[in-house]
Coordinates of C-alpha atoms and ligand atoms in Angstrom, one line a residue:
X20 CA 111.8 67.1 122.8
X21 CA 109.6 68.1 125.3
X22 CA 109.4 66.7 129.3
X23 CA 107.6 70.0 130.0
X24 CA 104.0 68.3 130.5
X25 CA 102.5 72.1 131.6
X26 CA 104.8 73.0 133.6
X27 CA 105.6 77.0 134.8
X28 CA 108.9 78.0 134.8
X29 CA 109.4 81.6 136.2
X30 CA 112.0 83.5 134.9
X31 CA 112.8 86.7 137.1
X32 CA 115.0 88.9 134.8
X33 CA 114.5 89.9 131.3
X34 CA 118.4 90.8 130.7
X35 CA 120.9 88.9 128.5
X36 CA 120.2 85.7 129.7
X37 CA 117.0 85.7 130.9
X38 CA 115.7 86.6 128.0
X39 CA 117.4 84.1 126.0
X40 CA 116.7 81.3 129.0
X41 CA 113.2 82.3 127.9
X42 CA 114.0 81.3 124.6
X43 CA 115.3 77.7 125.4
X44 CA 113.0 77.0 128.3
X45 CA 110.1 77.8 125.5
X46 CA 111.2 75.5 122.7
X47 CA 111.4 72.9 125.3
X48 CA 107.6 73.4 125.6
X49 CA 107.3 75.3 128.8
X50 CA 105.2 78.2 129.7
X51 CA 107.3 80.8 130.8
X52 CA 106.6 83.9 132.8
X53 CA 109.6 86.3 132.4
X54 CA 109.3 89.0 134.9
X55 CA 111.4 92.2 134.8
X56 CA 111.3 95.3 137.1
X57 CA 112.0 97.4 134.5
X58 CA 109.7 98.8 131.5
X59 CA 110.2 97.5 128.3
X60 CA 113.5 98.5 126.8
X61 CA 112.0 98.6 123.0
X62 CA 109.6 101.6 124.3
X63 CA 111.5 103.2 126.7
X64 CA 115.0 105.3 126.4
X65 CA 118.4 103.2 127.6
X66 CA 120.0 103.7 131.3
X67 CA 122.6 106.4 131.4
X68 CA 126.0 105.3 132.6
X69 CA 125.5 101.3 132.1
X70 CA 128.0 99.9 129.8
X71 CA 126.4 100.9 126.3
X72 CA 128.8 97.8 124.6
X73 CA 130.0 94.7 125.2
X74 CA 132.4 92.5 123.8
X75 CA 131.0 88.8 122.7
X76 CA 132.6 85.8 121.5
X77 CA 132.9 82.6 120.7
X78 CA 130.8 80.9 123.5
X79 CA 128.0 83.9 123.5
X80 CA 127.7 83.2 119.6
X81 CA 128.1 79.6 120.5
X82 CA 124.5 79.8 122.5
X83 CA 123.0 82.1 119.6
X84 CA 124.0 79.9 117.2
X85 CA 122.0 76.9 119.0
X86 CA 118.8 78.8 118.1
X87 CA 119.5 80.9 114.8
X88 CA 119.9 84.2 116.8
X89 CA 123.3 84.3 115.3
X90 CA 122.9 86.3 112.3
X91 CA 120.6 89.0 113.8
X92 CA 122.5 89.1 116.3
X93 CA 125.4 89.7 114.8
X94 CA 124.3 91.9 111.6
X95 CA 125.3 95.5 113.2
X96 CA 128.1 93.9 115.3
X97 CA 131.6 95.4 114.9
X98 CA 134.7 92.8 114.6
X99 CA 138.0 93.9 116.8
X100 CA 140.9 91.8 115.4
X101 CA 143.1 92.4 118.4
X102 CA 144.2 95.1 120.7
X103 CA 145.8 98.5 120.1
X104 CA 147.5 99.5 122.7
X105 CA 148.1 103.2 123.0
X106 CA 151.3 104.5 124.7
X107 CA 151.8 107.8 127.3
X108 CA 153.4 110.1 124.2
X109 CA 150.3 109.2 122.0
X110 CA 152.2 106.6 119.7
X111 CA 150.1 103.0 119.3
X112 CA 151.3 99.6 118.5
X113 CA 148.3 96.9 117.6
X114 CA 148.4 93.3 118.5
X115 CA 145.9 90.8 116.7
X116 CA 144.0 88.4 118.9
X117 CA 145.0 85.4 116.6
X118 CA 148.1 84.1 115.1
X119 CA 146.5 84.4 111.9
X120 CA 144.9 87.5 112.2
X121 CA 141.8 86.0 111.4
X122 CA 140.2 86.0 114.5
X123 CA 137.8 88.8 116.3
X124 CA 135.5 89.2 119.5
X125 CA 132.8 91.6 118.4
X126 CA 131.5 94.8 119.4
X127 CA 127.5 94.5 120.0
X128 CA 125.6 97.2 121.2
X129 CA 123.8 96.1 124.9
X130 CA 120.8 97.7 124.2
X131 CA 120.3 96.2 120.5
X132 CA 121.1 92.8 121.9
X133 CA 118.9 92.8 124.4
X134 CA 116.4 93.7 122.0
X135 CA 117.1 91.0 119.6
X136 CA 117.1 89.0 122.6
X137 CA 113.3 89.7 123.3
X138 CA 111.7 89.8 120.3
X139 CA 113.2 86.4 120.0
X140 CA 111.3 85.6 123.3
X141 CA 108.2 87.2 122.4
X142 CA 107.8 85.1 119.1
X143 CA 108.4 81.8 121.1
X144 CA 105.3 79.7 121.6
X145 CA 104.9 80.0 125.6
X146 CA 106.9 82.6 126.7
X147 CA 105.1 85.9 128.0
X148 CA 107.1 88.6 129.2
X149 CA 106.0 90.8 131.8
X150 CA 107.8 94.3 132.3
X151 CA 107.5 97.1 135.0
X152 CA 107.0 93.7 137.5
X153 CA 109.6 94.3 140.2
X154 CA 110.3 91.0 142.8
X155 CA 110.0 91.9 146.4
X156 CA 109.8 88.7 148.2
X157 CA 110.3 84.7 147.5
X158 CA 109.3 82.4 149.8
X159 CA 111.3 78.8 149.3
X160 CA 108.3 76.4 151.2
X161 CA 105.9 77.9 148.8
X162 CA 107.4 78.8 146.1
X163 CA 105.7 81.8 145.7
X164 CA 107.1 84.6 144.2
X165 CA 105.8 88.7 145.4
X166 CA 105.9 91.0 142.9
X167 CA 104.9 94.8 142.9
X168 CA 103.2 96.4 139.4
X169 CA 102.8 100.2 140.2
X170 CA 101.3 100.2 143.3
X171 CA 100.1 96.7 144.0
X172 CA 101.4 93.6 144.7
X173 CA 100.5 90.1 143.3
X174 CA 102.0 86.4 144.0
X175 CA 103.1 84.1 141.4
X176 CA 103.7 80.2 142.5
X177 CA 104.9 78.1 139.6
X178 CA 106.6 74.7 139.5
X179 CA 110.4 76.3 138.8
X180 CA 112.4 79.7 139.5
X181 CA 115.2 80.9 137.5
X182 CA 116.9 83.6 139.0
X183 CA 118.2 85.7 135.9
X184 CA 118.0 88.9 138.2
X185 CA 121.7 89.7 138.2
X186 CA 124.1 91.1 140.7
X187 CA 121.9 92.3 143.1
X188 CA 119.1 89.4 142.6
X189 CA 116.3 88.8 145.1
X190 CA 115.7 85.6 145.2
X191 CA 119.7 85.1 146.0
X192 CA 119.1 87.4 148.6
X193 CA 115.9 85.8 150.0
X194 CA 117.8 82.1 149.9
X195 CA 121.2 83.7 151.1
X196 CA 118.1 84.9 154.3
X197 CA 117.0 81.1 155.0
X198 CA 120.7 79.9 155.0
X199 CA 120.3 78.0 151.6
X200 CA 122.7 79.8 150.0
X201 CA 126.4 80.8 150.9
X202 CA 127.5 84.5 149.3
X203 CA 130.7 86.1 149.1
X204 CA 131.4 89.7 147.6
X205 CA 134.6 90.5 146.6
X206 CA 134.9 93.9 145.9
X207 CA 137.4 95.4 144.2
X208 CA 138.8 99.0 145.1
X209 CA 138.1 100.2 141.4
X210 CA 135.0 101.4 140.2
X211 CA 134.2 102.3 136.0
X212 CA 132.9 105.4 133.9
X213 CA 132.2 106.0 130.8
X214 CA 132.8 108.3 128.2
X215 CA 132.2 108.8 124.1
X216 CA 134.5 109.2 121.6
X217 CA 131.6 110.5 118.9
X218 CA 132.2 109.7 115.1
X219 CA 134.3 112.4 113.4
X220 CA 133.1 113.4 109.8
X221 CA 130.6 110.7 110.0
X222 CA 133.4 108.1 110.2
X223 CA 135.3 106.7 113.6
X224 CA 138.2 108.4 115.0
X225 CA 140.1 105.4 115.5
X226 CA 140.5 102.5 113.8
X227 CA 137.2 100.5 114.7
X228 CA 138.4 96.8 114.0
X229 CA 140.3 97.1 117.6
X230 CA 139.4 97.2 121.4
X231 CA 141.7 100.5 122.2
X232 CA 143.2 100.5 125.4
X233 CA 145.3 102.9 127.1
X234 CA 147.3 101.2 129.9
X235 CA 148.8 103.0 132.8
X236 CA 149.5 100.4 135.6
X237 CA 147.3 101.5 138.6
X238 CA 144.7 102.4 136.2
X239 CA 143.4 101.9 132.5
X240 CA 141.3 103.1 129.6
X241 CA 139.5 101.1 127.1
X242 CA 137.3 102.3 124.3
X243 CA 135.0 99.8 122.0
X244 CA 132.8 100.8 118.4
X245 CA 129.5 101.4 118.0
X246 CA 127.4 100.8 115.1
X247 CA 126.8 104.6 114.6
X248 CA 130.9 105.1 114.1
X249 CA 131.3 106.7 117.7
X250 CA 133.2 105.0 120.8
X251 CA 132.6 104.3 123.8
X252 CA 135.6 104.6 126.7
X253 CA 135.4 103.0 129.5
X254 CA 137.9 104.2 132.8
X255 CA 138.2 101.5 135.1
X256 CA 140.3 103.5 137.9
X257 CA 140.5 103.5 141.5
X258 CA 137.6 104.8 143.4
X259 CA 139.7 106.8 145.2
X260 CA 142.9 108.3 146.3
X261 CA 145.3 110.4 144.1
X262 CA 144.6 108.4 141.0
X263 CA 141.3 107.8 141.5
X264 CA 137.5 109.1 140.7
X265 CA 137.2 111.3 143.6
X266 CA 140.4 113.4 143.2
X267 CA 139.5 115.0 140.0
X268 CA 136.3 117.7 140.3
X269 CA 136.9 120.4 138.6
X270 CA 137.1 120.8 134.9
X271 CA 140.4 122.1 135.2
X272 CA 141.7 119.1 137.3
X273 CA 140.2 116.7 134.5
X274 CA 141.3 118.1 131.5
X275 CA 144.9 118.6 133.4
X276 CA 144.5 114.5 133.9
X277 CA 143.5 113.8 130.6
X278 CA 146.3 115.8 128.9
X279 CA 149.1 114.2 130.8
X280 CA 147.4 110.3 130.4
X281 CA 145.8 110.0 127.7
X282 CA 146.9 113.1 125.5
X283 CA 145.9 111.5 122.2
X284 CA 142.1 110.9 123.5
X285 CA 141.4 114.3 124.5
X286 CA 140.2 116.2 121.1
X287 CA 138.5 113.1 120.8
X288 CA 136.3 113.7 123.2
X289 CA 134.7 116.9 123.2
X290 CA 131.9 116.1 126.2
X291 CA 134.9 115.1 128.4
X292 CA 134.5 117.8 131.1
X293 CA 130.8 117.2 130.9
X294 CA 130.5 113.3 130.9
X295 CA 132.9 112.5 133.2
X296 CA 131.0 115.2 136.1
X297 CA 127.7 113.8 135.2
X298 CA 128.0 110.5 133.9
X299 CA 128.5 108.0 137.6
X300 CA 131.0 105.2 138.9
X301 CA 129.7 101.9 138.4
X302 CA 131.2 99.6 140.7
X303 CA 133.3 96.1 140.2
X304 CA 132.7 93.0 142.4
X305 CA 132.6 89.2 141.7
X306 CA 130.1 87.1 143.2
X307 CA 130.5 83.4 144.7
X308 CA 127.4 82.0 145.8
X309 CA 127.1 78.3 146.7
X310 CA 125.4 76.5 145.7
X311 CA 123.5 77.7 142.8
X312 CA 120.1 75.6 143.2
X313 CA 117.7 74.5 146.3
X314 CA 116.1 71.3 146.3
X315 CA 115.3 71.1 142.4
X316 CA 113.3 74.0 142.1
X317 CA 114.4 77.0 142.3
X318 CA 118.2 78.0 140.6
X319 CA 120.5 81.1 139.9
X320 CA 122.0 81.5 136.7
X321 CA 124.1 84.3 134.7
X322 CA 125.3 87.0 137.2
X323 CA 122.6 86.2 140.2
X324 CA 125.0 83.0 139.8
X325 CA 128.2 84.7 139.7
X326 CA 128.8 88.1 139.2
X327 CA 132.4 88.4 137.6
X328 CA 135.3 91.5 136.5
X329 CA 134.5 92.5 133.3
X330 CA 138.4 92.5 132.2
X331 CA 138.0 89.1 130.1
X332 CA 134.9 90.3 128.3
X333 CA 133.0 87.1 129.4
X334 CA 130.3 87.8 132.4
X335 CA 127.8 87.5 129.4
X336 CA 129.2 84.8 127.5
X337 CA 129.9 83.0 130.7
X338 CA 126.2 83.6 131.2
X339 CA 124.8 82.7 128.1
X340 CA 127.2 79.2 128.5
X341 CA 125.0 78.7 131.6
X342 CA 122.2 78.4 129.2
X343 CA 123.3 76.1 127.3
X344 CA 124.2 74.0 129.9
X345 CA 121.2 73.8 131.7
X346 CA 119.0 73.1 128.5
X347 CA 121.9 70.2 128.0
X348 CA 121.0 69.2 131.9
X349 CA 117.2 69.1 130.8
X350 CA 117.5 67.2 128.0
X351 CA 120.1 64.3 129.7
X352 CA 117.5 63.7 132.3
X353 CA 114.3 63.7 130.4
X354 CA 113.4 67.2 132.2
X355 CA 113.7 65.7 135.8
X356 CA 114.5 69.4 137.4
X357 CA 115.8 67.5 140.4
X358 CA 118.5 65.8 138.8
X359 CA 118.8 68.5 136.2
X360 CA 119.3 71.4 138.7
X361 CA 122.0 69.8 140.7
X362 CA 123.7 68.9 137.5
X363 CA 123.7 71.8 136.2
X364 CA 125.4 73.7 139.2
X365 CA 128.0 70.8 139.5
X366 CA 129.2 71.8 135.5
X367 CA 128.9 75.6 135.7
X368 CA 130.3 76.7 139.2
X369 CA 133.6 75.7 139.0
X370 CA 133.9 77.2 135.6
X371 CA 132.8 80.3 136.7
X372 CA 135.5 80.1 139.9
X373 CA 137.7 79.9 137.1
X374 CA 137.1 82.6 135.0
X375 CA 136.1 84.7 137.9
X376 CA 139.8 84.3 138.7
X377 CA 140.7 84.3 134.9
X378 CA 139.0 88.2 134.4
X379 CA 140.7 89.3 137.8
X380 CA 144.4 87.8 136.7
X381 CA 143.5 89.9 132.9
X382 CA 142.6 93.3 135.0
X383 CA 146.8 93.3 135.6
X384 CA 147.7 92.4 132.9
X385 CA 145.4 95.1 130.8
X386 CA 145.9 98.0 132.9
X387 CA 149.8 97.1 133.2
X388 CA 151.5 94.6 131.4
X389 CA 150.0 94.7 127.6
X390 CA 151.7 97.9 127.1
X391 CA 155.5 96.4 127.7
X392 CA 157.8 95.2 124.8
X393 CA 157.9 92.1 126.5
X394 CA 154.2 91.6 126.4
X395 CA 154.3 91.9 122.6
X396 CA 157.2 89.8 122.3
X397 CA 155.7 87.2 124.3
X398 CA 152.2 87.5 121.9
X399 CA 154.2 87.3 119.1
X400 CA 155.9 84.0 120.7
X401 CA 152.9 82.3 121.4
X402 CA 151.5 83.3 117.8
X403 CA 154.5 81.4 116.5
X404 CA 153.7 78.1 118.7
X405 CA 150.0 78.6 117.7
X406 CA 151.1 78.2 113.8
X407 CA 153.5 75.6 114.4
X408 CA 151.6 73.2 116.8
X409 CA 148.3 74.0 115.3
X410 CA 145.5 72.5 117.4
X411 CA 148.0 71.4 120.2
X412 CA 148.9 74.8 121.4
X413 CA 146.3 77.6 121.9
X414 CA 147.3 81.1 123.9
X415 CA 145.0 81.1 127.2
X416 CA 143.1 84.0 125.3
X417 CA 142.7 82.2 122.3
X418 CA 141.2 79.3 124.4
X419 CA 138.6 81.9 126.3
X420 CA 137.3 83.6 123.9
X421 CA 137.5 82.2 120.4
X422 CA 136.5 78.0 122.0
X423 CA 134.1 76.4 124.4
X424 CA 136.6 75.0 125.9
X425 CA 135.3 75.0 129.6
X426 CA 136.9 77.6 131.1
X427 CA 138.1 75.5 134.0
X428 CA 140.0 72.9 131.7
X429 CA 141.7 76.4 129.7
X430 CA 143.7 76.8 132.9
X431 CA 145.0 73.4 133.0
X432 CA 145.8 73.0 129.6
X433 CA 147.6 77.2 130.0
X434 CA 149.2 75.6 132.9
X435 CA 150.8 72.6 131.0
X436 CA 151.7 74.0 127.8
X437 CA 153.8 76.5 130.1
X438 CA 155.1 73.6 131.5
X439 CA 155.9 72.4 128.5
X440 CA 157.1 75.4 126.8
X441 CA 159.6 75.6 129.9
X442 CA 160.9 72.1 129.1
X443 CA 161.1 72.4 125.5
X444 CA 163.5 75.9 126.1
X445 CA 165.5 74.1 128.7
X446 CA 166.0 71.1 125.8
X447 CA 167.0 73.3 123.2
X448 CA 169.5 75.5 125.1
X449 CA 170.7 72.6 126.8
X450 CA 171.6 71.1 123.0
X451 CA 172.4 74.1 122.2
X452 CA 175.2 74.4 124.9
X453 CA 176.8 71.2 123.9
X454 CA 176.2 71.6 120.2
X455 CA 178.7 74.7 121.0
X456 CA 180.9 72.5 123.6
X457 CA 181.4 70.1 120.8
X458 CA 182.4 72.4 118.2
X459 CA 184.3 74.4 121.0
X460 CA 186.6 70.7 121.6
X461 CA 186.7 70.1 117.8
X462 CA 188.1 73.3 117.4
X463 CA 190.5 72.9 120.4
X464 CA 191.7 69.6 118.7
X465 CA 192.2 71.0 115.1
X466 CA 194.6 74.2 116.4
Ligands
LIG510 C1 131.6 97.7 132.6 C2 131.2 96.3 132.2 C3 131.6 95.8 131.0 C4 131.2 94.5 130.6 N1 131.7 94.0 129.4 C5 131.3 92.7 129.1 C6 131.8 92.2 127.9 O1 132.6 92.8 127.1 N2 131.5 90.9 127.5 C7 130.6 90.2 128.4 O2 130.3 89.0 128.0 N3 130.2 90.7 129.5 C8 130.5 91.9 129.9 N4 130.0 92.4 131.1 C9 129.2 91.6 131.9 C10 127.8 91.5 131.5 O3 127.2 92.8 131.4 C11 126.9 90.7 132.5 O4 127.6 89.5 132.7 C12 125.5 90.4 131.9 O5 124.8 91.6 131.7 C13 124.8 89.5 132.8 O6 123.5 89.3 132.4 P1 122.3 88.9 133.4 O7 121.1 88.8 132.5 O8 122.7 87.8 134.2 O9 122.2 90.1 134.4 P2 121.7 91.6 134.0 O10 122.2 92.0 132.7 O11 122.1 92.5 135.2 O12 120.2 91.5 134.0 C14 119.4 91.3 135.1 C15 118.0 91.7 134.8 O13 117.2 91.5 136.0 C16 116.4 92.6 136.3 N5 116.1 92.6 137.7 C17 116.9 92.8 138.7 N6 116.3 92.8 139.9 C18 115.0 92.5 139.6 C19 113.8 92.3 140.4 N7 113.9 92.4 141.7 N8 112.7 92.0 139.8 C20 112.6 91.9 138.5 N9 113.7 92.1 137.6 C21 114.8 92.4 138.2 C22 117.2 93.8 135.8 O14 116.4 94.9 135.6 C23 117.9 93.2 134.6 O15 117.1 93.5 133.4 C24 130.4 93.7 131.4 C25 129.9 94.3 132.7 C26 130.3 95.6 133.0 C27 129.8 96.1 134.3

């Protein structure tokens, strides 16, 4: 399979997907020099405050499956069914992800994955990683690459970059410097903090086969299982303003909030006062950059690419698609990175436009709308189409996280079943209303 003839591939970034890029890029037959500024998570102790759990699915396991990653991967990973939706007076009402029932995104630890991620690097013939190696500097005519290790610096110059360095990457930066590279931020006025619900009795306190969310319109609360039976919550509220972070500093202020929103969490959490002084507000902005790749060599990919809301659970899976797409790229042209680059960015951007605008269009409908009886009625309506056009009509969630459909096509086809769905009422109370004019005259004609 290989086109790699001794080439260097650089990949700055040893998180979710540039670890697994390192993977892919290896069994191709690459070296690969993964460079991370961190130290090496498998020795050192986890971040505070960064989202301990994510949510993946089908197109994550999709890129896991491709290289047997799968099962390890998903071994201490926690199945959620669908969502249970817990009201203002403490009462909850669950609603499953699938018509069936049978369908789950899973809980998976960040940290563990991660792990999984590298050792699976580590083992592949070619890949070396390379930890405590921050990027300072990239320079696009040479290709060179500055890193700093401790208190030196040294330069790097290989044949490709892959920018795996997330939101705040350098080389996007650097490119973004030299006009290569168009960026837009668009932040939104809500930040995140999390919280733990810890196991009770050694079991979970709430039922762990669902992603819990409390709703409350201008804000929300969401809590996902860990392995070790405990949750973690995650607030996604304003920054600030009278529902927001800053307004509540004193313990008395927070417990005061917590009792009137989300009365059934609070003797869950015991650390409440403490974790939600000391633990900080991550913030929430989506990235467009354009384009993605300079002149065949160099390339973003996962969030350096396009940072998105976390509100469909997909910035990873999106990322991990990336993956796939590019090693797809590679193999269509023989590993000509010129044509491969550029193809690559023409398949991926504008699916991640559209599920930038996919998670943004979810945050209003999490934080708001999934606690309304019509929200549930209207699952439970589309759960009834699912079963009886099977294969011809899929719920735009359904499409997201349990296909590969790419997630450009998933709002077409949610945009014509509408459509369709629309028609099809019209037809049938249309028949309906002269079914009844007929009987109505029939009747008329008989008396
Ligand atoms: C609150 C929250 C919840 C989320 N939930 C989900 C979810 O449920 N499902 C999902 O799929 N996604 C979720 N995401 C999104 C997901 O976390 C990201 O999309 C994913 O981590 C992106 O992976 P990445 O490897 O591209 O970037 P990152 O994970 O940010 O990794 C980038 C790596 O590059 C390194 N780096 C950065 N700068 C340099 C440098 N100068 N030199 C060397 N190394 C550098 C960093 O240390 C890091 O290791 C969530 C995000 C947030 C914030």
């Amino acid at each position: 399979m290989s086109g790699a003839d001794g080439r260097t591939v650089v990949v700055v970034g040893a998180g979710l997907v540039g670890s697994l890029l390192a993977c892919y890029l290896g069994r191709r037959g690459y070296r690969v020099e993964v460079y991370e500024r961190r130290p090496d998570p498998r020795s050192a102790t986890a971040e505070r405050g960064r989202s301990i759990n994510l949510a993946l699915s089908e197109r994550g396991l999709d890129a896991l499956r491709r290289i047997d990653l799968v099962d390890t991967v998903m071994a201490p990973a926690l199945p959620m069914h669908g969502r249970m939706i817990h009201a203002l007076d403490g009462s909850t009402a669950f609603s499953s992800y699938s018509a069936r029932g049978d369908l789950a995104i899973n809980s998976i630890g960040r940290a563990a994955l991660n792990e999984t991620l590298l050792d699976a690097a580590e083992r592949t013939p070619g890949v070396t990683l390379n930890f405590d190696s921050r990027l300072a500097g990239y320079d696009l005519a040479s290709s060179t690459l500055t890193f700093e290790l401790g208190g030196t610096t040294f330069e790097v110059s290989p044949d490709i970059v892959l920018a795996a360095d997330g939101f705040g990457s350098v080389v996007r930066q650097a490119l973004e410097r030299l006009g290569r590279v168009r960026v837009v931020f668009d932040a939104l006025d809500f930040g995140y903090k999390e919280l733990t619900i810890p196991p009770v009795d050694g079991g979970f306190a709430l039922d762990p086969d669902a992603l819990h969310i409390w709703p409350r319109g201008a804000s929300m609360m969401i809590a996902l299982p860990n392995p070790d039976a405990s949750f973690t919550c995650t607030l996604f509220w304003p920054k600030s303003g009278d529902v927001g972070f800053d307004a509540l500093v004193t313990p008395e202020e927070i417990l005061g909030h917590f009792s009137a929103q989300y009365p059934d969490a609070v003797p869950l959490i015991p650390a409440l006062v403490e974790d939600y002084q000391y633990n900080p507000v991550g913030l929430l902005s989506t990235v467009h950059a354009d384009p993605w790749q300079v002149d065949g060599k160099v390339a973003l990919i996962g969030d350096a690419a396009h940072a998105i809301l976390p509100f469909f659970g997909q910035g990873a899976n999106c990322g991990f698609e990336d993956v796939v797409e590019l090693d797809r790229c590679l193999d269509e042209v023989s590993d000509d990175w010129t044509l491969a680059l550029p193809m690559y960015q023409e398949r991926r951007r504008v699916n991640s436009e559209a599920i930038a605008l996919l998670a943004k269009e979810n945050f209003v409908e999490m934080r708001d709308k999934v606690g309304s009886r019509a929200f549930l009625a209207a699952k439970k309506v589309e759960h009834g189409l699912e079963k009886l056009l099977p294969g011809r009509y899929l719920s735009r969630y359904a499409m997201v996280s349990f296909t590969t459909i790419p997630y450009a096509e998933v709002i077409e086809r949610s945009r014509r079943q509408q459509r369709n769905v629309a028609i099809a009422a019209g037809v049938a109370v249309a028949a309906g209303a002269l079914a009844l004019g007929g009987a109505l005259r029939r009747k008329g004609s008989s008396t």
